[in-house]
Coordinates of C-alpha atoms in Angstrom, one line a residue:
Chain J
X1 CA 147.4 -0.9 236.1
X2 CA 147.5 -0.2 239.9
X3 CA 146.1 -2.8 242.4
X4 CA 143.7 0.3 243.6
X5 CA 142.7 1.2 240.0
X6 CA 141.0 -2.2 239.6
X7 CA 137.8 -2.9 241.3
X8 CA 138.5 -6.8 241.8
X9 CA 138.8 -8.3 244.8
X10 CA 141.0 -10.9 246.0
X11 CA 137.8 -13.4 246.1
X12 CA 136.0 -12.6 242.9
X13 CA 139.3 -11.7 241.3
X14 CA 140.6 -15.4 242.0
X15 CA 137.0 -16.6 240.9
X16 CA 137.6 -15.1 237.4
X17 CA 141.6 -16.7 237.5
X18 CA 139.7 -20.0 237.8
X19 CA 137.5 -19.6 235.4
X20 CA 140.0 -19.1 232.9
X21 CA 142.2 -22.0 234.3
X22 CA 139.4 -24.2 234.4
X23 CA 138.4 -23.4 230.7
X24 CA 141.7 -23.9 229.6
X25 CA 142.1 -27.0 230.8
X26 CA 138.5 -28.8 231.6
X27 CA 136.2 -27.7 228.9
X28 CA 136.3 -31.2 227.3
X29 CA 135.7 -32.6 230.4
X30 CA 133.0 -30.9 232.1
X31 CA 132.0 -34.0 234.4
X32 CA 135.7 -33.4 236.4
X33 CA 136.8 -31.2 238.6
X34 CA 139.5 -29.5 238.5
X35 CA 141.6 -31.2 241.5
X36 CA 140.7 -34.4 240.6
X37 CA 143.6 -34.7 238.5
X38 CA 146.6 -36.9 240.0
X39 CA 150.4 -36.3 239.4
X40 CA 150.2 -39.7 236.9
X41 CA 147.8 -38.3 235.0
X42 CA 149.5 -35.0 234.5
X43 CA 152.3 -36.7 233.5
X44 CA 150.8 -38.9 230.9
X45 CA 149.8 -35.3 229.0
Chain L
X1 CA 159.1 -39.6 257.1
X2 CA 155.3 -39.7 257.7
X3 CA 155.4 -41.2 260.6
X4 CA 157.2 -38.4 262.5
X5 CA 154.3 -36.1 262.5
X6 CA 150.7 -36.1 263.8
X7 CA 147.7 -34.7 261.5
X8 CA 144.6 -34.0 262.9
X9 CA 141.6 -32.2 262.2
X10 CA 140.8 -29.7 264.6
X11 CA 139.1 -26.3 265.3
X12 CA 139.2 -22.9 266.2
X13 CA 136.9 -20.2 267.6
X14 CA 137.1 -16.7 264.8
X15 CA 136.1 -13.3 265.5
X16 CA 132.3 -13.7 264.9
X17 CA 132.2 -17.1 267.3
X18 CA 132.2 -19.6 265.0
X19 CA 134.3 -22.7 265.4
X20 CA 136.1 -23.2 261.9
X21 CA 137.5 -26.4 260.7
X22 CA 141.4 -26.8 261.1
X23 CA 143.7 -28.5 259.7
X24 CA 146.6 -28.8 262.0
X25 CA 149.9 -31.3 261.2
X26 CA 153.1 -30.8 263.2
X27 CA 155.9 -32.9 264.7
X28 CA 156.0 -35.3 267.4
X29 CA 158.1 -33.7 269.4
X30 CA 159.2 -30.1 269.0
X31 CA 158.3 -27.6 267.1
X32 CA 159.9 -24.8 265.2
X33 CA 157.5 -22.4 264.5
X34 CA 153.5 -22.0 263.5
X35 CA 152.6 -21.5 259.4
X36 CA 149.5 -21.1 258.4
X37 CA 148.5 -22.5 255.3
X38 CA 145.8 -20.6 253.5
X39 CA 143.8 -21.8 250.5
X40 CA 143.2 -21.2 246.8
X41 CA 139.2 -20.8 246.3
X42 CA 138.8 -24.5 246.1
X43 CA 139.1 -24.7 249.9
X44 CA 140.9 -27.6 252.3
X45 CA 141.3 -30.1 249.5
X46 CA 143.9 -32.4 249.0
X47 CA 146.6 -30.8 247.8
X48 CA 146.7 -28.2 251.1
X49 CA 146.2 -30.8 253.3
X50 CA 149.5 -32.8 251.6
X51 CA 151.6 -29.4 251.3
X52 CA 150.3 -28.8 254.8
X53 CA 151.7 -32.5 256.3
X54 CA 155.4 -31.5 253.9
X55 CA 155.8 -28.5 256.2
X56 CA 155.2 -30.2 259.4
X57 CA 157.8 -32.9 258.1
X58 CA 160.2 -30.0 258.1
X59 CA 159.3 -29.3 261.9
X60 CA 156.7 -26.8 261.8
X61 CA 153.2 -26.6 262.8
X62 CA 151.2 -25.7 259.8
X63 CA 147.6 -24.4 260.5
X64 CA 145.5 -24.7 257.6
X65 CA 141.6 -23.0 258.1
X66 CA 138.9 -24.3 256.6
X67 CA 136.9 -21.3 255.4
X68 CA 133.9 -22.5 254.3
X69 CA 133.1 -24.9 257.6
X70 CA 130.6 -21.9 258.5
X71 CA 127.3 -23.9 258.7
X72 CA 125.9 -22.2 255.9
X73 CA 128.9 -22.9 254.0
X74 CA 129.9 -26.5 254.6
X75 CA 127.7 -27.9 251.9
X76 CA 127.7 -24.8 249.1
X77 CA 131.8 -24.6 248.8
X78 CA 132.5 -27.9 247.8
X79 CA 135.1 -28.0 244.7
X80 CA 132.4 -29.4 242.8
X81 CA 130.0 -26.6 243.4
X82 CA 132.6 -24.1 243.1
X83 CA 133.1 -25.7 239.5
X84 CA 130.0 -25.4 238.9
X85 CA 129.7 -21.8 239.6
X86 CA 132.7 -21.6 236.8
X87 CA 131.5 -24.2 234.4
X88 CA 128.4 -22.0 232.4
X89 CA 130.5 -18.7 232.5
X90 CA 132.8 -20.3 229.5
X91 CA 130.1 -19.9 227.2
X92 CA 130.9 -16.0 227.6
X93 CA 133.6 -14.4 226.4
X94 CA 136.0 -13.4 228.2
X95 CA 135.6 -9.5 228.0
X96 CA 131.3 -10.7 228.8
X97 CA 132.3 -12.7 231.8
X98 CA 131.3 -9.9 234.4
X99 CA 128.6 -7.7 232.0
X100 CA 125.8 -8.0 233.8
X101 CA 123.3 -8.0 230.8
X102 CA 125.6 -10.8 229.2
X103 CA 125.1 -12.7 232.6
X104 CA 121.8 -12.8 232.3
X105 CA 121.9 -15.4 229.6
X106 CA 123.6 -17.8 231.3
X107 CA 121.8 -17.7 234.4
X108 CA 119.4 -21.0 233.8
X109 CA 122.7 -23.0 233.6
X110 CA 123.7 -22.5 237.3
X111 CA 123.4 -25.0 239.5
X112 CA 121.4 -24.3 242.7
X113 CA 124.5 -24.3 244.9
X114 CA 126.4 -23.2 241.6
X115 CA 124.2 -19.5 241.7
X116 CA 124.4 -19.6 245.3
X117 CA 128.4 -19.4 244.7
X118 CA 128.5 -16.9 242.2
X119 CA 125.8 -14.7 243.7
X120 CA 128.3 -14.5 246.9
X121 CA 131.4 -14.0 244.2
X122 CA 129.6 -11.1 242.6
X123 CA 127.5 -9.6 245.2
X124 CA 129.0 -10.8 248.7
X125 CA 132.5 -10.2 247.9
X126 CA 133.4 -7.4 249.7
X127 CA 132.3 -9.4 253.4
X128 CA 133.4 -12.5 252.4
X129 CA 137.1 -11.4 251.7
X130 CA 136.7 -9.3 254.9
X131 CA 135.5 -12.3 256.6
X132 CA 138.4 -14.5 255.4
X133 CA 141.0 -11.7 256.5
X134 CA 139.5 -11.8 260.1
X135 CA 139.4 -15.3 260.1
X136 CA 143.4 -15.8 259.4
X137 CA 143.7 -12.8 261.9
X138 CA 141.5 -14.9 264.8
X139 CA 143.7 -18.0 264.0
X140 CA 147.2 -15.7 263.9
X141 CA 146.3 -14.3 267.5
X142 CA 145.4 -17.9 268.7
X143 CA 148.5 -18.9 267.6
X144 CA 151.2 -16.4 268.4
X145 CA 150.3 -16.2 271.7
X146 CA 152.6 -19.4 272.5
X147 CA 155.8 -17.0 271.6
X148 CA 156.7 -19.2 268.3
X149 CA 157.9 -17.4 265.4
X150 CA 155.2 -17.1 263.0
X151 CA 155.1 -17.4 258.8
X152 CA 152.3 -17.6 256.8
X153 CA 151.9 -19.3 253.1
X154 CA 149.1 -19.1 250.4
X155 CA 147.8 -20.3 247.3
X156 CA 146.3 -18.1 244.5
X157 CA 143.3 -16.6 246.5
X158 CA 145.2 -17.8 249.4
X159 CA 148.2 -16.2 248.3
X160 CA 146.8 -12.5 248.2
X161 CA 145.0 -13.2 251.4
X162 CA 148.5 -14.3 253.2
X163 CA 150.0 -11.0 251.2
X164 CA 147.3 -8.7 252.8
X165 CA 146.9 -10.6 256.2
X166 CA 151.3 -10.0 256.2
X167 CA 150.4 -6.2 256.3
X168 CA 148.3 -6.2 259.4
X169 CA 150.2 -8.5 261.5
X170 CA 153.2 -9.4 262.2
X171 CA 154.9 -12.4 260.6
X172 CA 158.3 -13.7 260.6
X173 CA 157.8 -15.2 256.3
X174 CA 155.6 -14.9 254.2
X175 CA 155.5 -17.2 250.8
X176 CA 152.9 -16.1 248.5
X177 CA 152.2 -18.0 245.6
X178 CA 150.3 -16.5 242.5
X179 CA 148.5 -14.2 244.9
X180 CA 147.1 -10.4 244.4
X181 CA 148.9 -7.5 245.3
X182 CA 147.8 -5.9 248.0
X183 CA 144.9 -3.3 247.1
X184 CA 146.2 -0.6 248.4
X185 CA 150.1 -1.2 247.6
X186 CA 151.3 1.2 249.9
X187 CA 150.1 -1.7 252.5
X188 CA 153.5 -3.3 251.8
X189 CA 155.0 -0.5 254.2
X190 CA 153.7 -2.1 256.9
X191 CA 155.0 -5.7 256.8
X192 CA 156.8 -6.7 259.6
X193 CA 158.8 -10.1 258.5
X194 CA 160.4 -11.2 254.7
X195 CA 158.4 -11.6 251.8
X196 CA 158.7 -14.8 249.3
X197 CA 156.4 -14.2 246.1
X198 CA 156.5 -16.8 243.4
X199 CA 154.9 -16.5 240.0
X200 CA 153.6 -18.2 237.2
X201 CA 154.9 -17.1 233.9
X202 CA 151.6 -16.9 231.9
X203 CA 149.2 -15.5 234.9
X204 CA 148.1 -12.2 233.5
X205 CA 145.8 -10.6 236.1
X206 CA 148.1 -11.8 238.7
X207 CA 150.9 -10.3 237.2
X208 CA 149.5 -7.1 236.0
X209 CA 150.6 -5.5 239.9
X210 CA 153.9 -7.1 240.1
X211 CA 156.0 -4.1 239.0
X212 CA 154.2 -2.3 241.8
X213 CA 155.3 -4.5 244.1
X214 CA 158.7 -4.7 243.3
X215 CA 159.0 -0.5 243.7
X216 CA 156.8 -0.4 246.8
X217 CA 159.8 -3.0 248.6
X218 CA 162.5 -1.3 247.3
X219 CA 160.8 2.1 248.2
X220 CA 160.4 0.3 251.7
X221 CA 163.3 -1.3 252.2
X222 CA 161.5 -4.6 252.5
X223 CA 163.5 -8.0 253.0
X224 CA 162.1 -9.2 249.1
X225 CA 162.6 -12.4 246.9
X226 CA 160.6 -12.9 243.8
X227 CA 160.6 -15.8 241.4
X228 CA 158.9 -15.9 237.9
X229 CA 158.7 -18.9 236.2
X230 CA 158.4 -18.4 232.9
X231 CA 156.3 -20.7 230.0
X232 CA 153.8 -21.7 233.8
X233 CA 150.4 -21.2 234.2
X234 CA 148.2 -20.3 237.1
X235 CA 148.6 -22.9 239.9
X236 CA 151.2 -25.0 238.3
X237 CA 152.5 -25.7 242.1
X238 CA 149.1 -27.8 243.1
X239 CA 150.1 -31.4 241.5
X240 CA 146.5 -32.6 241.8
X241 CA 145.8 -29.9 239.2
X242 CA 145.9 -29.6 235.5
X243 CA 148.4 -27.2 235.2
X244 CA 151.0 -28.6 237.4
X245 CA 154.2 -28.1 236.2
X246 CA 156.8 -30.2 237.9
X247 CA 160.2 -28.6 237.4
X248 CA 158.7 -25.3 238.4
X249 CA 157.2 -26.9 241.5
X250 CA 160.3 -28.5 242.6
X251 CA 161.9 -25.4 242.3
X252 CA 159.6 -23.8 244.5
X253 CA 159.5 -26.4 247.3
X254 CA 162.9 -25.9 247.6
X255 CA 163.1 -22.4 247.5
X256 CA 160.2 -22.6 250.1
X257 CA 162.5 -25.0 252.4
X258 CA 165.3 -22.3 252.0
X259 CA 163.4 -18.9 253.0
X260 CA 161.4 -20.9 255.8
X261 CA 165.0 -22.4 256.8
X262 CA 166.5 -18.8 257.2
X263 CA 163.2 -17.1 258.8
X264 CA 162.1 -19.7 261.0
X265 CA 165.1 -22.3 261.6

């Protein structure tokens, strides 16, 4: 795929990363955000 | 270490006459260049404000804007409203996630400030990514008027806004993490300065350009470094995040330190 054949943007584009990211990671803890999360806590995982 | 640089928030007047928020941290005394420091989607937060103070440590003053300070903005792009905007889009798939009849059945889930978001992601994109473009463009003329080198850095939306910003004007380094390509690649021909692009391993849109990349700087004999790390996801560099990886992010800060440390010394 070329970077001109997709209609995404760098803003929406992003949006839709996060989305996916966030998913991954927060959907058991939908009260959080994702940057709430400290190095200790990353570490305990 | 801390105590040999100054943070302050500051601010600076863009290209429609709005005064954006700044982030501005540099050295006491001396300085040896300007980097600006340009967001992922969830804005200033912590973690660009802490990356922000690590490059002033090193001796540069690192300029990082806050987007969404416009006064219609300050109190929709907060992280948590930005999350959200994300939050009732997992109960799509992830094929459904931009069909705008599948949309429509998640739209009494948003948020007020959560629609507002998304409405500007799918229907005000085009102007807001122009708008951020021409406000890192405001803040590089500001800047490199004082004769210092100049370098730029990003993070995931901030990382293909530093790659496209590096093709209109002229900067010493660029460091672009997990950012977009360029829309039109060809772009590339145009940057002035070296390029520093580092990757996660498991960041499939993101990646889907890189081999583009790679041919446009060889085709224009670009000054080029890439690093892929692989078995990383998407923002493993931010350590207030989930997906923080440390090794990888070690790595990175030092290969950081190196490029700046050759491009702006």
């Amino acid at each position: 795929m070329s970077a001109e054949d997709s209609n995404e943007g760098i803003f929406d584009g992003c949006f839709y990363v996060w989305v996916n990211v966030t998913e991954k990671y927060m959907s058991k803890d939908e009260k959080k955000k994702f940057n709430d999360y400290e190095k200790s806590e990353n570490e305990k995982s | 270490m801390e105590n040999d640089i100054i943070e302050e928030m500051t601010k600076y007047r863009t290209f429609d006459g709005h005064e954006l928020d700044l982030f501005h941290a540099h050295p006491k005394t001396g300085s040896k260049g300007n980097i600006m420091v340009v967001s992922e989607i969830w804005g200033l937060t912590k973690f660009l404000k802490n990356f922000s103070k690590r490059l002033a440590q090193l001796g540069y003053d690192s300029l990082a804007p806050d987007f969404y300070s416009r006064p219609d903005d300050r109190n929709v792009f907060t992280e948590e409203n930005i999350m959200d905007a994300m939050r009732p889009l997992w109960a799509l798939p992830e094929d459904k996630r931009r069909d705008p009849e599948a949309l429509k059945t998640i739209m009494s889930k948003f948020s007020e400030n959560g629609r507002k978001i998304f409405n500007s992601v799918v229907q005000g994109r085009e102007e807001r990514q122009k708008t951020m473009i021409r406000d890192l463009e405001a803040l590089y003329d500001i800047y490199s008027k004082n004769g210092m080198k100049m370098g730029i850095v990003g993070f995931c939306m901030g990382g293909g806004l530093s790659f496209q910003v590096s093709t209109q004007k002229k900067f010493d380094a660029t460091v672009v993490f997990y950012g977009a390509s360029p829309k039109n690649i060809d772009d590339i021909k145009n940057i002035s300065g070296a390029v520093l692009g580092i990757y996660a391993g498991e960041d499939g849109s993101i990646n889907a350009t890189l081999d583009q990349v790679v041919s446009r700087m060889v085709q224009y004999k670009k000054d080029f470094e890439m690093k892929l790390y692989p078995g990383t996801y998407h923002a493993f560099f931010n350590d207030t995040g989930m997906s923080y990886h440390r090794e990888a992010s070690d790595d990175a800060w030092e290969k950081v330190k190196a490029f700046y440390g050759r491009y702006i010394p």
